[in-house]
PDB file of C-alpha atoms in Angstrom:
ATOM      1  CA  PHE A  16     -52.216 -24.966 -65.206  1.00  0.00           C
ATOM      2  CA  LEU A  17     -51.120 -28.217 -68.215  1.00  0.00           C
ATOM      3  CA  ILE A  18     -53.125 -25.955 -70.224  1.00  0.00           C
ATOM      4  CA  TYR A  19     -51.706 -23.201 -70.170  1.00  0.00           C
ATOM      5  CA  ASN A  20     -48.845 -22.526 -68.672  1.00  0.00           C
ATOM      6  CA  PRO A  21     -47.098 -25.953 -67.360  1.00  0.00           C
ATOM      7  CA  GLU A  22     -43.561 -23.674 -65.986  1.00  0.00           C
ATOM      8  CA  LEU A  23     -46.732 -22.833 -62.977  1.00  0.00           C
ATOM      9  CA  VAL A  24     -46.762 -26.527 -62.100  1.00  0.00           C
ATOM     10  CA  LYS A  25     -42.635 -26.801 -62.093  1.00  0.00           C
ATOM     11  CA  GLY A  26     -43.202 -23.695 -59.597  1.00  0.00           C
ATOM     12  CA  MET A  27     -45.077 -26.266 -56.989  1.00  0.00           C
ATOM     13  CA  MET A  28     -42.584 -28.406 -57.289  1.00  0.00           C
ATOM     14  CA  ARG A  29     -39.520 -26.355 -56.207  1.00  0.00           C
ATOM     15  CA  PRO A  30     -40.551 -26.000 -53.154  1.00  0.00           C
ATOM     16  CA  ILE A  31     -41.229 -29.853 -52.745  1.00  0.00           C
ATOM     17  CA  TYR A  32     -37.727 -31.627 -54.516  1.00  0.00           C
ATOM     18  CA  LYS A  33     -36.134 -27.679 -51.839  1.00  0.00           C
ATOM     19  CA  PHE A  34     -37.120 -29.158 -48.897  1.00  0.00           C
ATOM     20  CA  THR A  35     -36.575 -33.213 -49.542  1.00  0.00           C
ATOM     21  CA  ARG A  36     -33.542 -32.201 -49.986  1.00  0.00           C
ATOM     22  CA  SER A  37     -32.307 -30.321 -46.144  1.00  0.00           C
ATOM     23  CA  GLU A  38     -31.938 -31.438 -43.798  1.00  0.00           C
ATOM     24  CA  ALA A  39     -34.786 -31.600 -42.153  1.00  0.00           C
ATOM     25  CA  TRP A  40     -36.348 -33.758 -44.179  1.00  0.00           C
ATOM     26  CA  LYS A  41     -36.254 -37.707 -42.379  1.00  0.00           C
ATOM     27  CA  TYR A  42     -38.484 -39.544 -44.808  1.00  0.00           C
ATOM     28  CA  ASP A  43     -37.505 -42.148 -47.478  1.00  0.00           C
ATOM     29  CA  PHE A  44     -41.569 -40.868 -49.866  1.00  0.00           C
ATOM     30  CA  ALA A  45     -42.228 -37.702 -50.346  1.00  0.00           C
ATOM     31  CA  PRO A  46     -43.327 -34.754 -48.728  1.00  0.00           C
ATOM     32  CA  HIS A  47     -47.326 -33.518 -47.610  1.00  0.00           C
ATOM     33  CA  ASP A  48     -46.008 -29.403 -47.556  1.00  0.00           C
ATOM     34  CA  ALA A  49     -42.908 -27.555 -47.581  1.00  0.00           C
ATOM     35  CA  GLY A  50     -44.281 -24.734 -45.370  1.00  0.00           C
ATOM     36  CA  GLN A  51     -47.166 -21.863 -44.773  1.00  0.00           C
ATOM     37  CA  TYR A  52     -47.612 -19.762 -46.708  1.00  0.00           C
ATOM     38  CA  PRO A  53     -45.541 -16.714 -46.827  1.00  0.00           C
ATOM     39  CA  ILE A  54     -41.992 -18.231 -45.180  1.00  0.00           C
ATOM     40  CA  LEU A  55     -42.160 -22.060 -46.674  1.00  0.00           C
ATOM     41  CA  ASN A  56     -40.041 -23.618 -43.399  1.00  0.00           C
ATOM     42  CA  GLY A  57     -41.004 -26.752 -43.461  1.00  0.00           C
ATOM     43  CA  GLN A  58     -43.642 -29.388 -43.171  1.00  0.00           C
ATOM     44  CA  VAL A  59     -46.775 -27.736 -41.406  1.00  0.00           C
ATOM     45  CA  TYR A  60     -49.896 -30.397 -42.348  1.00  0.00           C
ATOM     46  CA  GLY A  61     -48.985 -33.256 -39.052  1.00  0.00           C
ATOM     47  CA  LEU A  62     -46.531 -31.486 -36.626  1.00  0.00           C
ATOM     48  CA  ASN A  63     -46.279 -31.759 -33.656  1.00  0.00           C
ATOM     49  CA  ARG A  64     -45.462 -27.858 -32.922  1.00  0.00           C
ATOM     50  CA  GLU A  65     -44.461 -29.168 -29.601  1.00  0.00           C
ATOM     51  CA  THR A  66     -41.599 -30.670 -30.204  1.00  0.00           C
ATOM     52  CA  GLY A  67     -40.887 -29.447 -33.322  1.00  0.00           C
ATOM     53  CA  GLU A  68     -41.249 -33.080 -34.674  1.00  0.00           C
ATOM     54  CA  LEU A  69     -43.727 -34.631 -37.393  1.00  0.00           C
ATOM     55  CA  MET A  70     -45.876 -37.213 -36.550  1.00  0.00           C
ATOM     56  CA  PHE A  71     -45.555 -40.325 -38.725  1.00  0.00           C
ATOM     57  CA  HIS A  72     -49.130 -41.327 -38.239  1.00  0.00           C
ATOM     58  CA  LYS A  73     -50.162 -38.082 -39.975  1.00  0.00           C
ATOM     59  CA  GLN A  74     -48.156 -38.943 -43.477  1.00  0.00           C
ATOM     60  CA  MET A  75     -49.633 -39.340 -46.394  1.00  0.00           C
ATOM     61  CA  PRO A  76     -46.282 -41.151 -48.572  1.00  0.00           C
ATOM     62  CA  VAL A  77     -48.368 -42.870 -51.412  1.00  0.00           C
ATOM     63  CA  GLU A  78     -50.377 -39.896 -51.740  1.00  0.00           C
ATOM     64  CA  GLU A  79     -47.311 -37.620 -52.100  1.00  0.00           C
ATOM     65  CA  CYS A  80     -45.255 -39.854 -54.118  1.00  0.00           C
ATOM     66  CA  GLY A  81     -47.494 -40.863 -56.239  1.00  0.00           C
ATOM     67  CA  ASN A  82     -48.481 -37.127 -56.542  1.00  0.00           C
ATOM     68  CA  MET A  83     -44.953 -35.851 -57.410  1.00  0.00           C
ATOM     69  CA  LEU A  84     -44.014 -38.310 -59.850  1.00  0.00           C
ATOM     70  CA  ILE A  85     -47.806 -37.996 -62.109  1.00  0.00           C
ATOM     71  CA  MET A  86     -46.650 -34.817 -61.587  1.00  0.00           C
ATOM     72  CA  GLU A  87     -43.982 -34.237 -63.644  1.00  0.00           C
ATOM     73  CA  THR A  88     -44.426 -37.049 -65.349  1.00  0.00           C
ATOM     74  CA  ALA A  89     -48.267 -34.366 -66.879  1.00  0.00           C
ATOM     75  CA  VAL A  90     -45.488 -31.652 -67.188  1.00  0.00           C
ATOM     76  CA  ALA A  91     -43.030 -33.253 -69.053  1.00  0.00           C
ATOM     77  CA  ILE A  92     -46.340 -34.744 -71.555  1.00  0.00           C
ATOM     78  CA  ALA A  93     -47.253 -31.641 -71.243  1.00  0.00           C
ATOM     79  CA  THR A  94     -44.103 -28.854 -72.714  1.00  0.00           C
ATOM     80  CA  HIS A  95     -42.554 -31.808 -74.637  1.00  0.00           C
ATOM     81  CA  ASP A  96     -39.889 -31.776 -72.418  1.00  0.00           C
ATOM     82  CA  VAL A  97     -38.062 -33.902 -69.517  1.00  0.00           C
ATOM     83  CA  SER A  98     -35.585 -31.900 -68.568  1.00  0.00           C
ATOM     84  CA  PHE A  99     -37.179 -30.420 -65.677  1.00  0.00           C
ATOM     85  CA  ALA A 100     -37.661 -34.212 -64.297  1.00  0.00           C
ATOM     86  CA  ALA A 101     -34.396 -34.926 -65.002  1.00  0.00           C
ATOM     87  CA  GLU A 102     -32.598 -32.720 -63.354  1.00  0.00           C
ATOM     88  CA  HIS A 103     -34.264 -34.449 -60.082  1.00  0.00           C
ATOM     89  CA  MET A 104     -34.481 -37.290 -61.143  1.00  0.00           C
ATOM     90  CA  ASP A 105     -31.993 -38.893 -58.146  1.00  0.00           C
ATOM     91  CA  VAL A 106     -35.335 -38.413 -56.072  1.00  0.00           C
ATOM     92  CA  LEU A 107     -38.071 -39.336 -58.306  1.00  0.00           C
ATOM     93  CA  ASP A 108     -36.260 -42.880 -58.641  1.00  0.00           C
ATOM     94  CA  GLY A 109     -36.269 -43.078 -54.496  1.00  0.00           C
ATOM     95  CA  TRP A 110     -39.827 -42.498 -54.877  1.00  0.00           C
ATOM     96  CA  VAL A 111     -40.548 -44.943 -57.019  1.00  0.00           C
ATOM     97  CA  LYS A 112     -38.740 -47.206 -55.168  1.00  0.00           C
ATOM     98  CA  TYR A 113     -40.784 -46.381 -52.420  1.00  0.00           C
ATOM     99  CA  LEU A 114     -44.041 -47.265 -54.561  1.00  0.00           C
ATOM    100  CA  ILE A 115     -42.624 -50.189 -55.448  1.00  0.00           C
ATOM    101  CA  ASP A 116     -42.232 -51.632 -52.224  1.00  0.00           C
ATOM    102  CA  ASN A 117     -44.794 -50.292 -50.583  1.00  0.00           C
ATOM    103  CA  GLY A 118     -48.718 -48.708 -52.545  1.00  0.00           C
ATOM    104  CA  ARG A 119     -49.806 -52.155 -54.488  1.00  0.00           C
ATOM    105  CA  ASP A 120     -51.621 -53.088 -51.380  1.00  0.00           C
ATOM    106  CA  PRO A 121     -50.839 -49.485 -48.441  1.00  0.00           C
ATOM    107  CA  ALA A 122     -51.319 -49.523 -45.222  1.00  0.00           C
ATOM    108  CA  ASN A 123     -52.676 -48.180 -42.695  1.00  0.00           C
ATOM    109  CA  GLN A 124     -52.067 -44.509 -43.424  1.00  0.00           C
ATOM    110  CA  LEU A 125     -54.517 -41.412 -45.052  1.00  0.00           C
ATOM    111  CA  CYS A 126     -54.196 -40.186 -48.008  1.00  0.00           C
ATOM    112  CA  THR A 127     -55.242 -36.741 -49.058  1.00  0.00           C
ATOM    113  CA  ASP A 128     -59.138 -37.502 -48.356  1.00  0.00           C
ATOM    114  CA  ASP A 129     -57.568 -37.337 -44.796  1.00  0.00           C
ATOM    115  CA  PHE A 130     -60.932 -36.136 -43.510  1.00  0.00           C
ATOM    116  CA  ALA A 131     -62.173 -38.937 -43.867  1.00  0.00           C
ATOM    117  CA  GLY A 132     -59.916 -41.068 -41.737  1.00  0.00           C
ATOM    118  CA  HIS A 133     -57.303 -43.447 -42.409  1.00  0.00           C
ATOM    119  CA  LEU A 134     -57.652 -46.649 -43.841  1.00  0.00           C
ATOM    120  CA  ALA A 135     -55.587 -49.884 -44.604  1.00  0.00           C
ATOM    121  CA  HIS A 136     -55.275 -51.849 -48.035  1.00  0.00           C
ATOM    122  CA  ASN A 137     -56.678 -48.281 -49.414  1.00  0.00           C
ATOM    123  CA  ALA A 138     -58.171 -49.439 -53.206  1.00  0.00           C
ATOM    124  CA  ASN A 139     -57.960 -45.588 -54.845  1.00  0.00           C
ATOM    125  CA  LEU A 140     -54.450 -45.120 -53.359  1.00  0.00           C
ATOM    126  CA  SER A 141     -53.179 -48.808 -54.745  1.00  0.00           C
ATOM    127  CA  VAL A 142     -54.082 -47.688 -58.553  1.00  0.00           C
ATOM    128  CA  LYS A 143     -52.157 -43.780 -57.553  1.00  0.00           C
ATOM    129  CA  SER A 144     -49.429 -45.630 -57.066  1.00  0.00           C
ATOM    130  CA  ILE A 145     -49.315 -48.534 -59.860  1.00  0.00           C
ATOM    131  CA  VAL A 146     -50.553 -45.257 -62.559  1.00  0.00           C
ATOM    132  CA  ALA A 147     -47.165 -43.725 -60.887  1.00  0.00           C
ATOM    133  CA  LEU A 148     -44.598 -46.305 -61.516  1.00  0.00           C
ATOM    134  CA  ALA A 149     -46.148 -46.523 -65.303  1.00  0.00           C
ATOM    135  CA  SER A 150     -45.881 -42.580 -65.323  1.00  0.00           C
ATOM    136  CA  PHE A 151     -41.588 -42.569 -64.276  1.00  0.00           C
ATOM    137  CA  ALA A 152     -41.619 -45.619 -66.945  1.00  0.00           C
ATOM    138  CA  GLU A 153     -42.199 -43.131 -69.452  1.00  0.00           C
ATOM    139  CA  MET A 154     -40.282 -40.434 -68.448  1.00  0.00           C
ATOM    140  CA  ALA A 155     -37.202 -42.423 -68.661  1.00  0.00           C
ATOM    141  CA  ARG A 156     -39.122 -43.779 -72.341  1.00  0.00           C
ATOM    142  CA  MET A 157     -39.291 -39.655 -72.791  1.00  0.00           C
ATOM    143  CA  ARG A 158     -35.288 -39.446 -72.166  1.00  0.00           C
ATOM    144  CA  GLY A 159     -34.211 -42.304 -73.702  1.00  0.00           C
ATOM    145  CA  GLU A 160     -33.871 -45.194 -71.191  1.00  0.00           C
ATOM    146  CA  GLY A 161     -36.044 -48.006 -73.303  1.00  0.00           C
ATOM    147  CA  ASN A 162     -34.621 -50.405 -70.066  1.00  0.00           C
ATOM    148  CA  VAL A 163     -35.607 -48.485 -67.961  1.00  0.00           C
ATOM    149  CA  ALA A 164     -38.535 -47.463 -69.393  1.00  0.00           C
ATOM    150  CA  ALA A 165     -39.427 -50.998 -70.321  1.00  0.00           C
ATOM    151  CA  LYS A 166     -39.037 -52.249 -65.924  1.00  0.00           C
ATOM    152  CA  TYR A 167     -40.862 -49.254 -64.846  1.00  0.00           C
ATOM    153  CA  ARG A 168     -44.131 -50.315 -67.637  1.00  0.00           C
ATOM    154  CA  ALA A 169     -43.702 -54.025 -66.953  1.00  0.00           C
ATOM    155  CA  LEU A 170     -43.961 -53.253 -63.059  1.00  0.00           C
ATOM    156  CA  ALA A 171     -46.705 -51.362 -63.747  1.00  0.00           C
ATOM    157  CA  GLU A 172     -48.772 -52.916 -65.858  1.00  0.00           C
ATOM    158  CA  ALA A 173     -48.030 -56.220 -64.001  1.00  0.00           C
ATOM    159  CA  MET A 174     -50.235 -55.066 -60.712  1.00  0.00           C
ATOM    160  CA  VAL A 175     -52.887 -54.248 -62.871  1.00  0.00           C
ATOM    161  CA  PRO A 176     -55.053 -58.126 -62.704  1.00  0.00           C
ATOM    162  CA  LYS A 177     -53.646 -57.881 -59.381  1.00  0.00           C
ATOM    163  CA  TRP A 178     -55.639 -54.845 -58.318  1.00  0.00           C
ATOM    164  CA  ILE A 179     -58.600 -56.192 -60.573  1.00  0.00           C
ATOM    165  CA  GLU A 180     -58.526 -59.506 -58.798  1.00  0.00           C
ATOM    166  CA  ALA A 181     -58.110 -57.940 -54.980  1.00  0.00           C
ATOM    167  CA  ALA A 182     -60.956 -55.748 -55.899  1.00  0.00           C
ATOM    168  CA  LYS A 183     -63.384 -56.729 -57.346  1.00  0.00           C
ATOM    169  CA  GLY A 184     -66.958 -57.459 -55.117  1.00  0.00           C
ATOM    170  CA  GLY A 185     -68.044 -54.484 -54.228  1.00  0.00           C
ATOM    171  CA  ALA A 186     -71.163 -53.307 -54.200  1.00  0.00           C
ATOM    172  CA  TYR A 187     -72.877 -52.930 -57.358  1.00  0.00           C
ATOM    173  CA  GLY A 188     -70.039 -54.550 -59.518  1.00  0.00           C
ATOM    174  CA  GLY A 189     -67.595 -52.110 -59.501  1.00  0.00           C
ATOM    175  CA  SER A 190     -65.194 -52.773 -56.918  1.00  0.00           C
ATOM    176  CA  ARG A 191     -64.051 -51.642 -53.029  1.00  0.00           C
ATOM    177  CA  ILE A 192     -63.606 -48.993 -51.726  1.00  0.00           C
ATOM    178  CA  ALA A 193     -59.900 -51.553 -49.831  1.00  0.00           C
ATOM    179  CA  PHE A 194     -58.679 -54.829 -51.267  1.00  0.00           C
ATOM    180  CA  ASP A 195     -60.180 -56.156 -47.073  1.00  0.00           C
ATOM    181  CA  ARG A 196     -64.047 -54.765 -47.357  1.00  0.00           C
ATOM    182  CA  PRO A 197     -66.162 -56.340 -49.473  1.00  0.00           C
ATOM    183  CA  GLY A 198     -69.419 -55.521 -50.808  1.00  0.00           C
ATOM    184  CA  THR A 199     -68.000 -51.605 -51.165  1.00  0.00           C
ATOM    185  CA  TRP A 200     -67.783 -48.467 -52.955  1.00  0.00           C
ATOM    186  CA  SER A 201     -66.274 -45.303 -53.671  1.00  0.00           C
ATOM    187  CA  LEU A 202     -66.045 -42.471 -55.929  1.00  0.00           C
ATOM    188  CA  LYS A 203     -61.251 -43.920 -58.533  1.00  0.00           C
ATOM    189  CA  TYR A 204     -60.781 -40.149 -59.311  1.00  0.00           C
ATOM    190  CA  ASN A 205     -57.551 -41.778 -58.967  1.00  0.00           C
ATOM    191  CA  LEU A 206     -57.645 -43.815 -62.422  1.00  0.00           C
ATOM    192  CA  VAL A 207     -58.696 -40.259 -64.244  1.00  0.00           C
ATOM    193  CA  TRP A 208     -54.368 -39.501 -64.740  1.00  0.00           C
ATOM    194  CA  ASP A 209     -54.305 -42.906 -66.918  1.00  0.00           C
ATOM    195  CA  ARG A 210     -56.831 -41.548 -69.151  1.00  0.00           C
ATOM    196  CA  VAL A 211     -55.229 -37.786 -69.590  1.00  0.00           C
ATOM    197  CA  LEU A 212     -51.677 -39.367 -69.410  1.00  0.00           C
ATOM    198  CA  GLY A 213     -52.801 -42.007 -72.503  1.00  0.00           C
ATOM    199  CA  LEU A 214     -51.117 -45.094 -70.191  1.00  0.00           C
ATOM    200  CA  GLY A 215     -53.829 -47.003 -71.235  1.00  0.00           C
ATOM    201  CA  LEU A 216     -52.925 -49.397 -67.672  1.00  0.00           C
ATOM    202  CA  PHE A 217     -56.768 -50.478 -67.151  1.00  0.00           C
ATOM    203  CA  PRO A 218     -58.886 -52.127 -69.465  1.00  0.00           C
ATOM    204  CA  PRO A 219     -61.857 -49.755 -70.573  1.00  0.00           C
ATOM    205  CA  GLU A 220     -64.729 -52.461 -68.404  1.00  0.00           C
ATOM    206  CA  VAL A 221     -62.950 -50.973 -64.972  1.00  0.00           C
ATOM    207  CA  ALA A 222     -63.581 -47.391 -65.701  1.00  0.00           C
ATOM    208  CA  GLU A 223     -67.702 -49.346 -66.811  1.00  0.00           C
ATOM    209  CA  ALA A 224     -68.288 -50.637 -64.155  1.00  0.00           C
ATOM    210  CA  GLU A 225     -67.314 -47.955 -61.586  1.00  0.00           C
ATOM    211  CA  MET A 226     -69.666 -45.712 -63.033  1.00  0.00           C
ATOM    212  CA  LYS A 227     -72.428 -47.849 -63.552  1.00  0.00           C
ATOM    213  CA  THR A 228     -72.333 -48.126 -59.724  1.00  0.00           C
ATOM    214  CA  TYR A 229     -71.808 -44.442 -59.293  1.00  0.00           C
ATOM    215  CA  ARG A 230     -74.855 -44.017 -61.015  1.00  0.00           C
ATOM    216  CA  VAL A 231     -76.768 -46.698 -58.217  1.00  0.00           C
ATOM    217  CA  VAL A 232     -75.425 -44.493 -55.711  1.00  0.00           C
ATOM    218  CA  ALA A 233     -76.158 -40.901 -56.665  1.00  0.00           C
ATOM    219  CA  SER A 234     -77.661 -38.611 -54.303  1.00  0.00           C
ATOM    220  CA  GLU A 235     -79.810 -36.098 -55.232  1.00  0.00           C
ATOM    221  CA  TYR A 236     -76.779 -33.874 -55.012  1.00  0.00           C
ATOM    222  CA  GLY A 237     -74.079 -36.168 -56.487  1.00  0.00           C
ATOM    223  CA  VAL A 238     -71.853 -39.229 -56.316  1.00  0.00           C
ATOM    224  CA  PRO A 239     -71.149 -39.340 -52.463  1.00  0.00           C
ATOM    225  CA  LEU A 240     -66.908 -39.961 -51.795  1.00  0.00           C
ATOM    226  CA  ASP A 241     -67.242 -42.780 -50.259  1.00  0.00           C
ATOM    227  CA  CYS A 242     -69.400 -45.784 -48.690  1.00  0.00           C
ATOM    228  CA  ARG A 243     -69.070 -44.140 -45.067  1.00  0.00           C
ATOM    229  CA  LYS A 244     -70.421 -40.379 -45.308  1.00  0.00           C
ATOM    230  CA  THR A 245     -72.492 -39.221 -48.040  1.00  0.00           C
ATOM    231  CA  TYR A 246     -70.334 -36.134 -47.472  1.00  0.00           C
ATOM    232  CA  THR A 247     -68.066 -35.761 -51.454  1.00  0.00           C
ATOM    233  CA  LYS A 248     -65.725 -33.475 -52.488  1.00  0.00           C
ATOM    234  CA  ALA A 249     -66.480 -31.166 -56.228  1.00  0.00           C
ATOM    235  CA  ASP A 250     -63.202 -31.833 -57.787  1.00  0.00           C
ATOM    236  CA  TRP A 251     -63.686 -35.919 -57.645  1.00  0.00           C
ATOM    237  CA  ILE A 252     -67.433 -35.673 -58.916  1.00  0.00           C
ATOM    238  CA  VAL A 253     -65.863 -33.806 -62.570  1.00  0.00           C
ATOM    239  CA  TRP A 254     -63.067 -36.924 -61.877  1.00  0.00           C
ATOM    240  CA  ALA A 255     -65.264 -39.355 -61.952  1.00  0.00           C
ATOM    241  CA  GLY A 256     -67.294 -38.273 -63.728  1.00  0.00           C
ATOM    242  CA  THR A 257     -63.984 -38.125 -67.218  1.00  0.00           C
ATOM    243  CA  LEU A 258     -62.821 -42.439 -66.708  1.00  0.00           C
ATOM    244  CA  THR A 259     -65.334 -43.731 -69.858  1.00  0.00           C
ATOM    245  CA  GLY A 260     -64.112 -40.235 -72.164  1.00  0.00           C
ATOM    246  CA  ARG A 261     -68.486 -40.299 -72.454  1.00  0.00           C
ATOM    247  CA  ARG A 262     -70.659 -37.142 -72.477  1.00  0.00           C
ATOM    248  CA  GLU A 263     -73.518 -38.335 -70.393  1.00  0.00           C
ATOM    249  CA  ASP A 264     -71.086 -39.837 -68.444  1.00  0.00           C
ATOM    250  CA  LEU A 265     -69.828 -36.925 -67.779  1.00  0.00           C
ATOM    251  CA  GLU A 266     -73.006 -35.115 -67.617  1.00  0.00           C
ATOM    252  CA  PHE A 267     -74.723 -37.307 -65.235  1.00  0.00           C
ATOM    253  CA  ALA A 268     -71.468 -36.515 -62.737  1.00  0.00           C
ATOM    254  CA  CYS A 269     -72.110 -32.604 -62.865  1.00  0.00           C
ATOM    255  CA  GLU A 270     -75.961 -32.838 -62.554  1.00  0.00           C
ATOM    256  CA  GLY A 271     -75.471 -33.221 -58.576  1.00  0.00           C
ATOM    257  CA  LEU A 272     -72.647 -30.662 -58.506  1.00  0.00           C
ATOM    258  CA  HIS A 273     -74.378 -27.910 -60.206  1.00  0.00           C
ATOM    259  CA  ARG A 274     -77.257 -28.778 -57.933  1.00  0.00           C
ATOM    260  CA  PHE A 275     -75.845 -28.273 -55.191  1.00  0.00           C
ATOM    261  CA  LEU A 276     -74.288 -24.751 -55.981  1.00  0.00           C
ATOM    262  CA  CYS A 277     -77.603 -23.496 -57.104  1.00  0.00           C
ATOM    263  CA  GLU A 278     -79.877 -24.680 -54.682  1.00  0.00           C
ATOM    264  CA  THR A 279     -77.410 -25.126 -51.047  1.00  0.00           C
ATOM    265  CA  PRO A 280     -78.349 -22.748 -48.601  1.00  0.00           C
ATOM    266  CA  ASP A 281     -75.184 -21.628 -47.837  1.00  0.00           C
ATOM    267  CA  ARG A 282     -73.727 -19.272 -49.098  1.00  0.00           C
ATOM    268  CA  VAL A 283     -70.492 -18.831 -49.023  1.00  0.00           C
ATOM    269  CA  PRO A 284     -67.830 -19.186 -51.606  1.00  0.00           C
ATOM    270  CA  PHE A 285     -67.516 -22.478 -54.145  1.00  0.00           C
ATOM    271  CA  SER A 286     -67.114 -25.388 -51.254  1.00  0.00           C
ATOM    272  CA  ASP A 287     -65.972 -28.806 -52.051  1.00  0.00           C
ATOM    273  CA  TRP A 288     -66.645 -30.850 -49.560  1.00  0.00           C
ATOM    274  CA  TYR A 289     -70.013 -30.764 -49.163  1.00  0.00           C
ATOM    275  CA  MET A 290     -72.661 -33.029 -47.912  1.00  0.00           C
ATOM    276  CA  SER A 291     -74.478 -35.228 -51.066  1.00  0.00           C
ATOM    277  CA  ASP A 292     -77.741 -35.861 -49.734  1.00  0.00           C
ATOM    278  CA  SER A 293     -78.456 -31.835 -48.527  1.00  0.00           C
ATOM    279  CA  GLY A 294     -76.640 -29.878 -50.610  1.00  0.00           C
ATOM    280  CA  LEU A 295     -75.232 -28.550 -47.213  1.00  0.00           C
ATOM    281  CA  TYR A 296     -71.324 -27.606 -47.056  1.00  0.00           C
ATOM    282  CA  ARG A 297     -69.198 -29.122 -44.641  1.00  0.00           C
ATOM    283  CA  ALA A 298     -66.417 -27.786 -44.696  1.00  0.00           C
ATOM    284  CA  PHE A 299     -63.737 -25.386 -47.020  1.00  0.00           C
ATOM    285  CA  ILE A 300     -64.708 -22.304 -49.413  1.00  0.00           C
ATOM    286  CA  ALA A 301     -63.061 -21.488 -52.174  1.00  0.00           C
ATOM    287  CA  ARG A 302     -60.012 -23.433 -51.471  1.00  0.00           C
ATOM    288  CA  SER A 303     -57.354 -24.149 -54.732  1.00  0.00           C
ATOM    289  CA  VAL A 304     -58.578 -27.041 -55.502  1.00  0.00           C
ATOM    290  CA  VAL A 305     -61.384 -26.466 -56.978  1.00  0.00           C
ATOM    291  CA  GLY A 306     -60.006 -26.235 -59.911  1.00  0.00           C
ATOM    292  CA  GLY A 307     -59.602 -29.822 -60.453  1.00  0.00           C
ATOM    293  CA  VAL A 308     -63.860 -29.089 -61.840  1.00  0.00           C
ATOM    294  CA  PHE A 309     -61.700 -28.523 -65.476  1.00  0.00           C
ATOM    295  CA  MET A 310     -60.121 -32.290 -65.765  1.00  0.00           C
ATOM    296  CA  PRO A 311     -62.567 -32.510 -69.050  1.00  0.00           C
ATOM    297  CA  VAL A 312     -59.869 -29.932 -70.767  1.00  0.00           C
ATOM    298  CA  VAL A 313     -57.273 -31.370 -70.185  1.00  0.00           C
ATOM    299  CA  ASP A 314     -56.365 -34.383 -72.792  1.00  0.00           C
ATOM    300  CA  LEU A 315     -52.090 -34.985 -72.504  1.00  0.00           C
ATOM    301  CA  SER A 316     -52.437 -38.678 -74.539  1.00  0.00           C
TER     302      SER A 316
END
């Protein structure tokens, strides 16, 4: 969408903005969704169907704020036009402030890997927050707001060494899955937007250390999502494979995924959630997130 028709990315965001501005949304962070197809009549995920109220513990506050800020910046860069973001700057400003207060060291909450359960001090989620702050700074720069851009860029840059310090001590020289869990690891796929958007926040050695870890922990059908289970996500594997910018690392990341597609005994349309050790599909069939495997062709920097 970013390459061929960024207008469709705007179309994905418009319902979120409309829902956020409605009286139905009571929170200071971005919603997970705006309804179920074909009727966009309010968030469905985490909804208590008996009371009609959203369950807070089912929300993904840092995840969704980061998603919207990164998507807006990607559209602005892809189109060389920040006017769409300018229409929603009041909402974006609230979300970026939420990340400043809550994003660097996220509290116990879900992220997009909700099937893995709640996790506090999520290092990968923290990366998304840091990148989102720098993304907001980039939009401010494109709008000619130099002081605002400098402020948020400085905030993002200041978080990077803190992240590196908190995340060090992971398995095999990489970063931890969570700041309070030494000797662990996880795919840091959120780092991809630092490269794609040309933000230059994290030093190259972070991606280098990650890739070394992924090569150690890889299974026959790909790199597991993290150290807790042997399942993985097809789109995140490819995102992780682009972190160093080297073709051989991308090919390594895709080898297991390709083997899964060729050898899995489960004859279902492309599943993005499968077992990296057995090649069995875990769940999810032919979802739109499979489009994430095209990340290697996206470079907005």
